CSV table of C-alpha atoms and ligand atoms in Angstrom, one decimal:
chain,number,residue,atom,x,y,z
A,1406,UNK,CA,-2.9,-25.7,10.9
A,1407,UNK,CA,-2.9,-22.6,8.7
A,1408,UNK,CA,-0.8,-23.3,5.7
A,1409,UNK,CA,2.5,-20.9,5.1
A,1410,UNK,CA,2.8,-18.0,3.4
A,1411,UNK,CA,4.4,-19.4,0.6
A,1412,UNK,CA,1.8,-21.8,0.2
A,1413,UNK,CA,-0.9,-19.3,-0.1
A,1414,UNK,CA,1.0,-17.0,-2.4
A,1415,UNK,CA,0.9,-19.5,-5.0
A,1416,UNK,CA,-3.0,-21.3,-4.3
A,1417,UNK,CA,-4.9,-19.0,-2.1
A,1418,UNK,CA,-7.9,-17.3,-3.6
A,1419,UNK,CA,-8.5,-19.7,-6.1
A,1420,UNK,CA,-9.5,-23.5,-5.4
A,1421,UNK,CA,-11.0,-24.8,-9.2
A,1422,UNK,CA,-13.4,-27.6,-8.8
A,1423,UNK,CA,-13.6,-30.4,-11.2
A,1424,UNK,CA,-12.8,-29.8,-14.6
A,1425,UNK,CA,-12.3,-26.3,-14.2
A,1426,UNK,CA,-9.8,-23.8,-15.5
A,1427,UNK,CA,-6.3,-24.2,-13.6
A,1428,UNK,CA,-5.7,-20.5,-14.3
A,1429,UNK,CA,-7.6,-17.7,-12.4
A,1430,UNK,CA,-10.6,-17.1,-15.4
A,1431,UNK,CA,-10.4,-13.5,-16.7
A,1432,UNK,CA,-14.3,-13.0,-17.0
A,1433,UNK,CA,-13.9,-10.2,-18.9
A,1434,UNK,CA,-17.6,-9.1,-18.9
A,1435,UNK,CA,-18.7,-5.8,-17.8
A,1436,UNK,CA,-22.4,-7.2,-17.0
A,1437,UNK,CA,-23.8,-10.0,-16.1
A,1438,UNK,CA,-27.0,-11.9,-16.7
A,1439,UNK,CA,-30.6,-12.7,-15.0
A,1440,UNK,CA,-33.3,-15.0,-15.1
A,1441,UNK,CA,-35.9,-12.3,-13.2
A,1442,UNK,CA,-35.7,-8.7,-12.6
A,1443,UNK,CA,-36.8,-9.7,-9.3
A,1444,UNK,CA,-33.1,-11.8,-8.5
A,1445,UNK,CA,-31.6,-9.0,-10.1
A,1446,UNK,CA,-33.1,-6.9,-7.3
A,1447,UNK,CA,-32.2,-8.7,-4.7
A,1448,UNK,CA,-28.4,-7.4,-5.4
A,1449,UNK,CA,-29.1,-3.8,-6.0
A,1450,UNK,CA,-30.8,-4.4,-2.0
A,1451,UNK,CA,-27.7,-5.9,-1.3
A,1452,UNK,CA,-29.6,-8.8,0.2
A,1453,UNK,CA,-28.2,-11.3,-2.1
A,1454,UNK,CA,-24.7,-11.8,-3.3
A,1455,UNK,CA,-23.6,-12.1,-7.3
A,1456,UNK,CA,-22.3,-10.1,-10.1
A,1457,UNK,CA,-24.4,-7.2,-11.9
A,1458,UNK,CA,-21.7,-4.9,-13.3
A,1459,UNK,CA,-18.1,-4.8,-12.9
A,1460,UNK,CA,-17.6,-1.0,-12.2
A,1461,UNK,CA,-18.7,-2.3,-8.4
A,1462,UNK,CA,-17.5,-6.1,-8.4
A,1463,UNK,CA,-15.8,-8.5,-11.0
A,1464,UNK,CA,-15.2,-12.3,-10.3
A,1465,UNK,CA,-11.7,-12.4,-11.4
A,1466,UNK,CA,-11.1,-9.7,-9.4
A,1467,UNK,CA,-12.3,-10.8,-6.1
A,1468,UNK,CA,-10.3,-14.1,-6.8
A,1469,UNK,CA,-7.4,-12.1,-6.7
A,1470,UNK,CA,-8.8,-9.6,-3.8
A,1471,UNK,CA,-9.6,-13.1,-2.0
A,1472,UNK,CA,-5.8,-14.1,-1.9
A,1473,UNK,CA,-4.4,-10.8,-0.9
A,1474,UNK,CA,-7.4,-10.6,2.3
A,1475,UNK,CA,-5.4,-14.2,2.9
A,1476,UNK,CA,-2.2,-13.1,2.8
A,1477,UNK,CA,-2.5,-10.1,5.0
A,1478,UNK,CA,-4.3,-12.0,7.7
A,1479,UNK,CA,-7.8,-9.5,7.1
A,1480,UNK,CA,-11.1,-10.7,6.5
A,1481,UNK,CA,-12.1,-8.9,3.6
A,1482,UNK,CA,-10.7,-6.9,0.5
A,1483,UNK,CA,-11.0,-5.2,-2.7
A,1484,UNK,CA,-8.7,-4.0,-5.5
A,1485,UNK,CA,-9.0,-0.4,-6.9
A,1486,UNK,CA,-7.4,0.5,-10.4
A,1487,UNK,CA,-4.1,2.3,-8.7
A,1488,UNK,CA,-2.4,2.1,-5.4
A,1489,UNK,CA,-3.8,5.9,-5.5
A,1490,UNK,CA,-7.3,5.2,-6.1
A,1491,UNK,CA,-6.6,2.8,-2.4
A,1492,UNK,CA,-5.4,5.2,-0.7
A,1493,UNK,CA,-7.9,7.7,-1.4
A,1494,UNK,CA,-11.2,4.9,-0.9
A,1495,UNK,CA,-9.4,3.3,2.6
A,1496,UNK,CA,-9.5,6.9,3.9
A,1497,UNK,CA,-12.7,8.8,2.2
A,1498,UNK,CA,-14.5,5.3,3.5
A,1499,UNK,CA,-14.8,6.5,6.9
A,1500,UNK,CA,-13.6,10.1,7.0
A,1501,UNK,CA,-16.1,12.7,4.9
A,1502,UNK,CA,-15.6,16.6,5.3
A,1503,UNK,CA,-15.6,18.4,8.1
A,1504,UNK,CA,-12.8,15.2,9.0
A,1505,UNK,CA,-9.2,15.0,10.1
A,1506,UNK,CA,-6.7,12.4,9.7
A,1507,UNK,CA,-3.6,12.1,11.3
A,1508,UNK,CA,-0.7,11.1,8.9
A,1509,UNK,CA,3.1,9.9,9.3
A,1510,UNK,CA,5.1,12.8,7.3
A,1511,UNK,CA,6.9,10.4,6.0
A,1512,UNK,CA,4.6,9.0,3.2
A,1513,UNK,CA,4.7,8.6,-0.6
A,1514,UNK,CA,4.9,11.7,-2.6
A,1515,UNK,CA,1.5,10.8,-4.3
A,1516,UNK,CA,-0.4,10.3,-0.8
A,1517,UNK,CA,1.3,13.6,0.7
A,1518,UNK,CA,-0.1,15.6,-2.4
A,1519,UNK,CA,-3.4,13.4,-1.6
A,1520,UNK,CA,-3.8,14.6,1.8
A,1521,UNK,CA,-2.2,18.3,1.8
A,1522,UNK,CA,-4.0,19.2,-1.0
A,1523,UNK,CA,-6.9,17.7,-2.8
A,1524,UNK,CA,-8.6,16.3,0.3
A,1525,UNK,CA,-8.3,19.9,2.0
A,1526,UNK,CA,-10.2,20.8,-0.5
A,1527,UNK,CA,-12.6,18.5,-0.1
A,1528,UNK,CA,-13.1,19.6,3.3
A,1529,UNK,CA,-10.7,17.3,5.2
A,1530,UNK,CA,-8.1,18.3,7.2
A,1531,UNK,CA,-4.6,16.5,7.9
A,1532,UNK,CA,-1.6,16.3,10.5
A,1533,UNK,CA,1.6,14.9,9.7
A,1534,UNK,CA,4.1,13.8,12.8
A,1535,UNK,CA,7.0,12.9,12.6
A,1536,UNK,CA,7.1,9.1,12.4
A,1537,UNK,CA,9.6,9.5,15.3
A,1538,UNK,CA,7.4,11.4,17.8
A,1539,UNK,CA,6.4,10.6,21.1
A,1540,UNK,CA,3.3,9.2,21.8
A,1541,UNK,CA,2.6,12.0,24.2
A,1542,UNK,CA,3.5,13.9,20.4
A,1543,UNK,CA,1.3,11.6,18.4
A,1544,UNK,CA,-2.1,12.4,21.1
A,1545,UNK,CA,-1.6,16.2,20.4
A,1546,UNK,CA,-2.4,15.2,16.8
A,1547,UNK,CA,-5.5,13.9,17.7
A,1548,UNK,CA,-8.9,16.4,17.1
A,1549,UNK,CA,-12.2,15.7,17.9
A,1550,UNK,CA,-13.2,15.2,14.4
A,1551,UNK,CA,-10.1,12.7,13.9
A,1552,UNK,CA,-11.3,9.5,11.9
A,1553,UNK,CA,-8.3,7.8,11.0
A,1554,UNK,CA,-4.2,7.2,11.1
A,1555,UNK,CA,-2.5,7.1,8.4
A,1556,UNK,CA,1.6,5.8,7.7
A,1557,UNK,CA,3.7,3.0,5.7
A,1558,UNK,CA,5.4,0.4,7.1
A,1559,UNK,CA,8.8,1.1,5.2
A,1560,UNK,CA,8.3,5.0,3.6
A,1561,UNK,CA,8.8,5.6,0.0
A,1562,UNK,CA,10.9,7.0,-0.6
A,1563,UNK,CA,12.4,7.7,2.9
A,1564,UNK,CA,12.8,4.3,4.1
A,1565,UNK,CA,12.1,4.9,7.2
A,1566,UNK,CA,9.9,2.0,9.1
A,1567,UNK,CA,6.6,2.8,11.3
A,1568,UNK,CA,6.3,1.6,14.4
A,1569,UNK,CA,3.0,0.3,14.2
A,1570,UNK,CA,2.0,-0.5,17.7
A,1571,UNK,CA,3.1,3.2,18.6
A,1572,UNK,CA,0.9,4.6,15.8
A,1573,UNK,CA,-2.0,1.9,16.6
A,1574,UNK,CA,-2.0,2.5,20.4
A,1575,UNK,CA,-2.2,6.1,19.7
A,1576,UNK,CA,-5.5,5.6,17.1
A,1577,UNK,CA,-7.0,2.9,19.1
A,1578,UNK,CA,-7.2,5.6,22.6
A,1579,UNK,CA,-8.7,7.6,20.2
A,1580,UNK,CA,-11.4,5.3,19.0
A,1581,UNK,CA,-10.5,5.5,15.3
A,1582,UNK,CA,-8.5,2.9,13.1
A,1583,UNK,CA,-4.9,2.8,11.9
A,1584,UNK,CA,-4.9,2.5,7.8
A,1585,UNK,CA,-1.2,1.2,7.3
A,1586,UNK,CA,0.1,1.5,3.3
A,1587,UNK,CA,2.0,-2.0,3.0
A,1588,UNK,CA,3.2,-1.6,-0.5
A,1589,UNK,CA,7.1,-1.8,0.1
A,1590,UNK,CA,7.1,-4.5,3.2
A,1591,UNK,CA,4.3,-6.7,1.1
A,1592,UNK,CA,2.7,-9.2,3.5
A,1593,UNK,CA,6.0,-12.1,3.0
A,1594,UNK,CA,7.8,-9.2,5.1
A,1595,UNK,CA,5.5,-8.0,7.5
A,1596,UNK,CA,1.7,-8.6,8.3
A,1597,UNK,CA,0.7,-5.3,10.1
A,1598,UNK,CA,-2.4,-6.6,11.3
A,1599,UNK,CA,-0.7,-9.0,13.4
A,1600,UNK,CA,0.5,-5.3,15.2
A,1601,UNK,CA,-2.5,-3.5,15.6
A,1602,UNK,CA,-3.0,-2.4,12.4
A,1603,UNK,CA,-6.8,-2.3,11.0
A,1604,UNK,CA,-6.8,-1.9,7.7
A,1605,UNK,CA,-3.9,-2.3,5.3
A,1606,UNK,CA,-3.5,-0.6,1.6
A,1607,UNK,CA,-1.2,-1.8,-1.3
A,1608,UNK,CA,-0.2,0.0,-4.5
A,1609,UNK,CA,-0.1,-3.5,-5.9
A,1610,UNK,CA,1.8,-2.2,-9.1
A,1611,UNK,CA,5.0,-2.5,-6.9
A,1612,UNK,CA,6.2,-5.8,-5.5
A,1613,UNK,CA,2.8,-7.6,-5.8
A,1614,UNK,CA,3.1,-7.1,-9.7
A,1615,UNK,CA,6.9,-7.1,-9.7
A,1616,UNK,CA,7.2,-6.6,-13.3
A,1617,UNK,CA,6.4,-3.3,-13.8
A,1618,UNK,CA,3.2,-4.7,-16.0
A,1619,UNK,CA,0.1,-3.3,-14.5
A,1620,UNK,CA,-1.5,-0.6,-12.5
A,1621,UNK,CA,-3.6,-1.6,-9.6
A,1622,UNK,CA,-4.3,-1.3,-5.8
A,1623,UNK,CA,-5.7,-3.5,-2.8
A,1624,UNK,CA,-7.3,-2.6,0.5
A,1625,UNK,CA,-7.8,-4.8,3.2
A,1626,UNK,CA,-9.8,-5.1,6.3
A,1627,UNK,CA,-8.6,-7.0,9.4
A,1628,UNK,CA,-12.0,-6.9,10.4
A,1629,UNK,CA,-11.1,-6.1,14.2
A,1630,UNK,CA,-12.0,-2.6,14.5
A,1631,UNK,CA,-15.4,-2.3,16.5
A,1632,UNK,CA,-17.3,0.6,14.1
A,1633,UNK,CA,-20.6,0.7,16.7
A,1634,UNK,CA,-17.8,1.0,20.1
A,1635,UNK,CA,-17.6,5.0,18.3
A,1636,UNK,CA,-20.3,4.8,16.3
A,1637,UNK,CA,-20.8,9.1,16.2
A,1638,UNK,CA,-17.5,9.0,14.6
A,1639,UNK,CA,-18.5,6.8,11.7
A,1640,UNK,CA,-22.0,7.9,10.8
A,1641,UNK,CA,-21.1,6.5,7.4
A,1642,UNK,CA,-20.9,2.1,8.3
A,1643,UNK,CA,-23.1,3.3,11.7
A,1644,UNK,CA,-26.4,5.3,10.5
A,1645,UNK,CA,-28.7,4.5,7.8
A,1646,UNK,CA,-27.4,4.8,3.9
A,1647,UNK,CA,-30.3,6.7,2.5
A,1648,UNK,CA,-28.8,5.4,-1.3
A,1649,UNK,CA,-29.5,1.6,-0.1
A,1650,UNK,CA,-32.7,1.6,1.5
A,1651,UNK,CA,-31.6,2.5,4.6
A,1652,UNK,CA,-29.1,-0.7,5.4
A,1653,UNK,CA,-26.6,0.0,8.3
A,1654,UNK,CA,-23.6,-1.3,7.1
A,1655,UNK,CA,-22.2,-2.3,10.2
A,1656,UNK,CA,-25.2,-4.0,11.7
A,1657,UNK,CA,-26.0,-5.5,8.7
A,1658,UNK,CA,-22.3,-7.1,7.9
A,1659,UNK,CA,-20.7,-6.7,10.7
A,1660,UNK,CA,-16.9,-5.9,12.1
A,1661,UNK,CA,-15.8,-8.4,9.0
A,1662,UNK,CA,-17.7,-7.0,6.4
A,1663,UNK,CA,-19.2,-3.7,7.0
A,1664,UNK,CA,-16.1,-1.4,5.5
A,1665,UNK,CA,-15.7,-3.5,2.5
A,1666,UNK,CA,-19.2,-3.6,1.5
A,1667,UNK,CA,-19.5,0.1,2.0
A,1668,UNK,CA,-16.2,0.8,-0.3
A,1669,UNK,CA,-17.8,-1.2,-2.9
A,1670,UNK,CA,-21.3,-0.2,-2.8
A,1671,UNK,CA,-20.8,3.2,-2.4
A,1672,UNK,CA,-17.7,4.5,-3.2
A,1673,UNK,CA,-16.8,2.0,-6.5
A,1674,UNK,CA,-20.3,2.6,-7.7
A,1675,UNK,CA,-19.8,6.4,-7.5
A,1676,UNK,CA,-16.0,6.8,-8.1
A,1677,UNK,CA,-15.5,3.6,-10.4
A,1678,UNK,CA,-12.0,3.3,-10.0
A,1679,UNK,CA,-11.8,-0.2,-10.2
A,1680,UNK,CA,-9.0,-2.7,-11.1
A,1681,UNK,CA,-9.4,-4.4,-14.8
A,1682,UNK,CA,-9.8,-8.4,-14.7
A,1683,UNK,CA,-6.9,-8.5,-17.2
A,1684,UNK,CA,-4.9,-6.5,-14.6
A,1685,UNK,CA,-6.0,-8.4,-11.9
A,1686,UNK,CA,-5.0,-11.4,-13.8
A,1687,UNK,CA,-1.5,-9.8,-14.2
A,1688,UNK,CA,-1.6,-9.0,-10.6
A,1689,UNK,CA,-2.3,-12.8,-9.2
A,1690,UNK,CA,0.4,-14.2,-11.2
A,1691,UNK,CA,3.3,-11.7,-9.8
A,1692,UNK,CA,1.3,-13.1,-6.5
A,1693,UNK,CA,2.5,-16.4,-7.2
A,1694,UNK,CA,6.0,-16.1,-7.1
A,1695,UNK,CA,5.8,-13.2,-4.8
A,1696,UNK,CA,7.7,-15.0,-1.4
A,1697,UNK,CA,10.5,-16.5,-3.6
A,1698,UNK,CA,11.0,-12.8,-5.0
A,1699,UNK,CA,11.2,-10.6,-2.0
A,1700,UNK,CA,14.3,-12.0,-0.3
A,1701,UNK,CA,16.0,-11.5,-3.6
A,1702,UNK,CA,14.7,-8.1,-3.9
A,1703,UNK,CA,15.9,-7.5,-0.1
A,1704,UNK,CA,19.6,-9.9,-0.9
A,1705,UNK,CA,20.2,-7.4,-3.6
A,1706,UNK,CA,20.0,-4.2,-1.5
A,1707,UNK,CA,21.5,-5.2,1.1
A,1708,UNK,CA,24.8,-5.9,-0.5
A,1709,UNK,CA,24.6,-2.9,-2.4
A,1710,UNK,CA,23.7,-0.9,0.8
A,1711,UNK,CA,26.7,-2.3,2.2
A,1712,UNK,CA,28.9,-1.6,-0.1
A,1713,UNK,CA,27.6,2.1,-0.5
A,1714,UNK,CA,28.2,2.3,2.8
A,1715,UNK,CA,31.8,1.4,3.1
A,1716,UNK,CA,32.3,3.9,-0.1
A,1717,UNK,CA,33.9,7.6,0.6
A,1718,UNK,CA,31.8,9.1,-2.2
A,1719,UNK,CA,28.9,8.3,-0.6
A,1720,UNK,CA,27.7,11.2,2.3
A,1721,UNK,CA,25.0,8.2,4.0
A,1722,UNK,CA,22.7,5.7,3.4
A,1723,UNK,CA,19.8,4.7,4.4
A,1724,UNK,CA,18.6,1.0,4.2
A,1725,UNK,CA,16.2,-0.5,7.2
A,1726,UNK,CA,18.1,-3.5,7.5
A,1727,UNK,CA,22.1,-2.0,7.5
A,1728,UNK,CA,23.0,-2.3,11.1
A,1729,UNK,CA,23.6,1.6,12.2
A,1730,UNK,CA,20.4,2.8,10.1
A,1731,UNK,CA,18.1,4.8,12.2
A,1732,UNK,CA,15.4,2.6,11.9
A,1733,UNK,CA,17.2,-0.6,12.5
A,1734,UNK,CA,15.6,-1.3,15.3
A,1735,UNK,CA,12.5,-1.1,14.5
A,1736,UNK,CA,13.1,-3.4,10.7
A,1737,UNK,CA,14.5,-6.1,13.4
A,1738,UNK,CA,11.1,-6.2,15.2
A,1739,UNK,CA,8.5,-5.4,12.3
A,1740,UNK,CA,10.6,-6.5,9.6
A,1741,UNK,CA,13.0,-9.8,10.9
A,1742,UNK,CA,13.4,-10.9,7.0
A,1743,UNK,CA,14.0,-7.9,5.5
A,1744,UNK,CA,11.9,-5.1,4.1
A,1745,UNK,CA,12.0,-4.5,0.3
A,1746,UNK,CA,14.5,-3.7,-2.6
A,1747,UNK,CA,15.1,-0.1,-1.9
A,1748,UNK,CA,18.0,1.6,-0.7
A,1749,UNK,CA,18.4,5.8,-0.7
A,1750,UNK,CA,21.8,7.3,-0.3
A,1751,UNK,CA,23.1,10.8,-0.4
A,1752,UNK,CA,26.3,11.1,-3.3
A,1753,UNK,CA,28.7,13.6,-1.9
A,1754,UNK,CA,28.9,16.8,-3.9
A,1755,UNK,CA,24.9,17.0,-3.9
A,1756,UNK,CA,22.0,17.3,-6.7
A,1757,UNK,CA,24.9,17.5,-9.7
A,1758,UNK,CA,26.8,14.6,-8.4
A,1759,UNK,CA,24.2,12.7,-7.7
A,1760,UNK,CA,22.3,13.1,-11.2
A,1761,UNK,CA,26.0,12.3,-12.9
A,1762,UNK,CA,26.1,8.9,-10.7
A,1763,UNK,CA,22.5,8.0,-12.1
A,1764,UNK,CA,23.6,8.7,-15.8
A,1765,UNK,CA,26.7,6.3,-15.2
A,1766,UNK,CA,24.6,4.1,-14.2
A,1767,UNK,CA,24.2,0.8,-16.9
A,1768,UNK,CA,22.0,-2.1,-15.4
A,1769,UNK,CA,20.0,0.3,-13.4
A,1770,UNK,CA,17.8,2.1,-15.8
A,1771,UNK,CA,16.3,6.0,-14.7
A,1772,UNK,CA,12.4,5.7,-14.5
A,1773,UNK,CA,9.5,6.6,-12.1
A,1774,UNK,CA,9.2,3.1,-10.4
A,1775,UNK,CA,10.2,1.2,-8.1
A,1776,UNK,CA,9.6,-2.7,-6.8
A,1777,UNK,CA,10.3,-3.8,-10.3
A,1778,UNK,CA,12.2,-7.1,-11.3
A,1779,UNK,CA,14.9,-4.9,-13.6
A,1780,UNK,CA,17.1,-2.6,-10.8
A,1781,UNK,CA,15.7,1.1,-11.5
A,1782,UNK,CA,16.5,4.8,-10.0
A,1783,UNK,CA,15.5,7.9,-9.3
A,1784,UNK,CA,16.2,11.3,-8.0
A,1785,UNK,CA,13.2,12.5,-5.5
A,1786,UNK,CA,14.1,15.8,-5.5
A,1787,UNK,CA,13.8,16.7,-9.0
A,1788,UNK,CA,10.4,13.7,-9.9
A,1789,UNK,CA,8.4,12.3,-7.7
A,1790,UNK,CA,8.7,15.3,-4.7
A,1791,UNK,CA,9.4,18.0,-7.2
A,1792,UNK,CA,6.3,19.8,-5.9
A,1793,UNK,CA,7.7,20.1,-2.0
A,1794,UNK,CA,9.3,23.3,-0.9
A,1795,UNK,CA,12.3,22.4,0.6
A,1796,UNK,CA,11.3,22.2,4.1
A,1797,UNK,CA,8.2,19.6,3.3
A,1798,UNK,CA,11.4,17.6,1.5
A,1799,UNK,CA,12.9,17.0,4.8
A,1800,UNK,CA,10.2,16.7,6.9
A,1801,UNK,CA,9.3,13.8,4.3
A,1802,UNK,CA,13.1,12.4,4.8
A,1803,UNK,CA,14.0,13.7,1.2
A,1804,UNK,CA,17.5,15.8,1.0
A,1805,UNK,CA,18.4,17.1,-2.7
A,1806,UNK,CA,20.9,14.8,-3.5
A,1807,UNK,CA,19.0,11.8,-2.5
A,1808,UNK,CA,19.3,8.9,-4.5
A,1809,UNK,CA,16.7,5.8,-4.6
A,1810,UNK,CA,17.8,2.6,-6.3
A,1811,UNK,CA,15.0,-0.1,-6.7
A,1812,UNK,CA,17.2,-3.3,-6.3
A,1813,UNK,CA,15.7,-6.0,-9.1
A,1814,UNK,CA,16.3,-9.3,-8.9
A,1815,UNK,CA,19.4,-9.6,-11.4
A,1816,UNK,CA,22.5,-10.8,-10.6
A,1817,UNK,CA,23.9,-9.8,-7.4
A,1818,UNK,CA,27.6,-9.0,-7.7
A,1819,UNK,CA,26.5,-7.7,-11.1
A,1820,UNK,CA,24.3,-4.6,-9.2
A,1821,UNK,CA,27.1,-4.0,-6.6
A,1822,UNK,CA,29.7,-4.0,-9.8
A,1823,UNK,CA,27.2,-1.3,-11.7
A,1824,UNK,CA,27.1,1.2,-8.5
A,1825,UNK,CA,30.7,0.6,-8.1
A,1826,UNK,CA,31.4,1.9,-11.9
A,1827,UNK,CA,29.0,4.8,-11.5
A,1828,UNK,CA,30.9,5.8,-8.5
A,1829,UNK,CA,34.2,6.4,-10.8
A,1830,UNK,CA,31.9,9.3,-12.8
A,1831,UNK,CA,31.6,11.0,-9.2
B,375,PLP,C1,3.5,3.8,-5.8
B,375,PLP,C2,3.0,4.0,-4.4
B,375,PLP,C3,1.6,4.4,-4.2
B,375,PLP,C4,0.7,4.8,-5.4
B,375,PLP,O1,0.5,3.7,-6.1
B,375,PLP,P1,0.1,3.7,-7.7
B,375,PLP,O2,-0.2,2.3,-8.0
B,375,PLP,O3,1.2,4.3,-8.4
B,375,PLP,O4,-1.1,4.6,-7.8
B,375,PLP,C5,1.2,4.4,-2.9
B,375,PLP,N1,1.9,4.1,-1.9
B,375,PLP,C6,3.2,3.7,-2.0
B,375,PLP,C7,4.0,3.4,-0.8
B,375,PLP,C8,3.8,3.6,-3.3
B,375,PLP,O5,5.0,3.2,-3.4
């Protein structure tokens, strides 16, 4: 029987044999060393597998890469320097220019800008729908150069939650995959693969940190999508790569490995955004205590979504897992323990009001972050989506006075107390 999450958020990645280190090593090496040019050859023909230079692969950080594949149910990962830098791989791995991708509009500020603007000008062209459209809707997206779907299981910072079947039916009668951002559900919460999801991306500075300590990203392969089933789509995993003698990726490692392998081969070694083993090391031990944090995290916002939500200075909220919220529903089926730490509200009397609330705020400190252990806020409109013209801000679910409070993991009446004081400022 397959051990529980809880168990493989503290051991899984890392098994030390006798008289080994406890701790994941930090092999903090940026080359590594050979008996023979000849075995050292073997590994640039990708024919055997080690260690050359850690721009492309680091032990530490596979260890780490190892227990987030385990967590999210895939077969295969990798950890990029940002939850940008995964983003922008999971996507440019399988969709070159002359592409389209079909997004939720309802994404992070940071993968909108990613999408809109510096992929269409890399010759890529995106969709966004509504992550409440039809699926008749969602098919009129589709193109014939469509290679991928894009959303996030809980939206930052709309909060509203995909429905991943609809999104991964949709992709899957069009023969390409669904890449699901997993950042604010983390796998404790919800596993999208076990939906229909095929690959999964983290910003693991979020939750999987949880400190607010170090940069980093994750992507993950379930390993279920067929690649040689639409093969013309993905001439990339499906045809020769002239820069490795010719391999096929997906012939060569198959549904399990092929994606991986090529985001590492090709795009680390020309991009180099990869993850540092000291930040990897940061990473794995936020991974340790990550299933005892998240139902704080989701304890704390939900009382002080309640309580928001019985207040008359407050104009709505919005919180998955408050009965009443528009995506109730679908945080019952996808997300049955919760979803994450963040709530978003509207403060009646709009932008001023709601930047006076913030400033009256004393545990919750104002910064640009979320998923951290100390409670922290922002205002969208004027940070993070400052960019968006006003009509992009509420097709991404963002309204001017929109407030969005990272619940930390302090005291819970103490958080509730704190909004409650701000409130008198309104
Ligand atoms: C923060 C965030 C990102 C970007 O991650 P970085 O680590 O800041 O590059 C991507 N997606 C979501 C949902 C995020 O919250």
């Amino acid at each position: 029987m397959s051990q529980s999450i809880d168990t493989r958020c503290v051991q899984a990645g890392y098994t030390p044999k006798n008289g080994e280190p406890r701790q994941v090593p930090i092999i903090q090496s940026t080359t590594f060393k050979y008996d023979s040019s000849d075995a050292m050859g073997a590994l640039f023909d990708l024919e055997a597998e080690g260690y050359f230079y850690s721009r492309l692969q680091n032990p530490t950080c596979d260890t780490v890469a190892a227990k987030i594949a385990d967590l999210e149910g895939g077969t295969a990962a990798m950890l990029t320097s940002s939850g940008m830098a995964a983003t922008f791989l999971a996507v440019f791995n399988i969709c070159e220019a002359g592409g389209h991708i079909v997004s939720s509009s309802t994404i992070y500020g940071g993968s909108f800008n990613l999408f809109a603007h510096t992929m269409r000008k890399m010759g890529i062209d995106v969709t966004f729908v509504a992550p409440t459209c039809t699926p008749d809707e969602l098919d009129a997206a589709f193109k014939p150069n469509t290679t991928c779907v894009f959303g996030e299981t809980i939206a930052n910072p709309a909060l509203t939650v995909l429905d991943i079947e609809k999104f991964a039916n949709a992709a899957h009668r069009h023969g390409v995959p669904l890449i699901v951002d997993n950042t604010f559900a983390t796998p404790v919460n919800c596993r999208p693969f076990e939906w229909g999801a095929d690959i999964v991306t983290h910003s693991t500075t979020k939750y999987m940190d949880g400190h607010g300590g170090a940069l980093g990203g994750a992507i993950v392969d379930s390993g279920k999508f067929d690649w040689m089933a639409h093969a013309d789509k993905f001439p990339g995993l499906t045809t020769p790569d002239e820069s490795y003698h010719g391999i096929v990726y997906a012939e060569r490692f198959g549904r399990e490995g092929a994606y991986i392998t090529k985001a590492t081969s090709q795009l680390m070694r020309d991009l180099g955004p990869m993850q540092s083993p000291q930040n990897a090391y940061y990473l794995n031990l936020g991974l340790e205590s990550l299933h005892v944090r998240m139902p704080r995290h989701c304890e704390n916002a939900l009382a002080v979504a309640t309580y928001l939500a019985k207040s008359d200075k407050i104009e709505s909220v919005c919180y998955p897992s408050l009965p009443g919220d528009a995506s109730f529903e679908l945080s019952q089926k996808y997300l049955p323990n919760g979803g994450c730490g963040v709530v978003s509200f509207d403060v009646k009397g709009g932008r001023a009001a709601a930047v006076r609330f913030m400033e009256a705020l004393k545990i919750a400190a104002i910064e640009t972050h979320v998923a951290d252990a100390r409670t922290c806020c922002l205002h969208p409109a004027s940070s993070t989506h400052r960019q968006m013209s006003d009509d992009e801000l509420v097709a991404a679910g963002i309204s001017p006075s929109m407030v969005r409070l990272s619940c930390g993991l302090e005291g819970t009446d103490d958080l509730v107390a704190d909004v409650a004081q701000a409130l008198e400022h309104v």
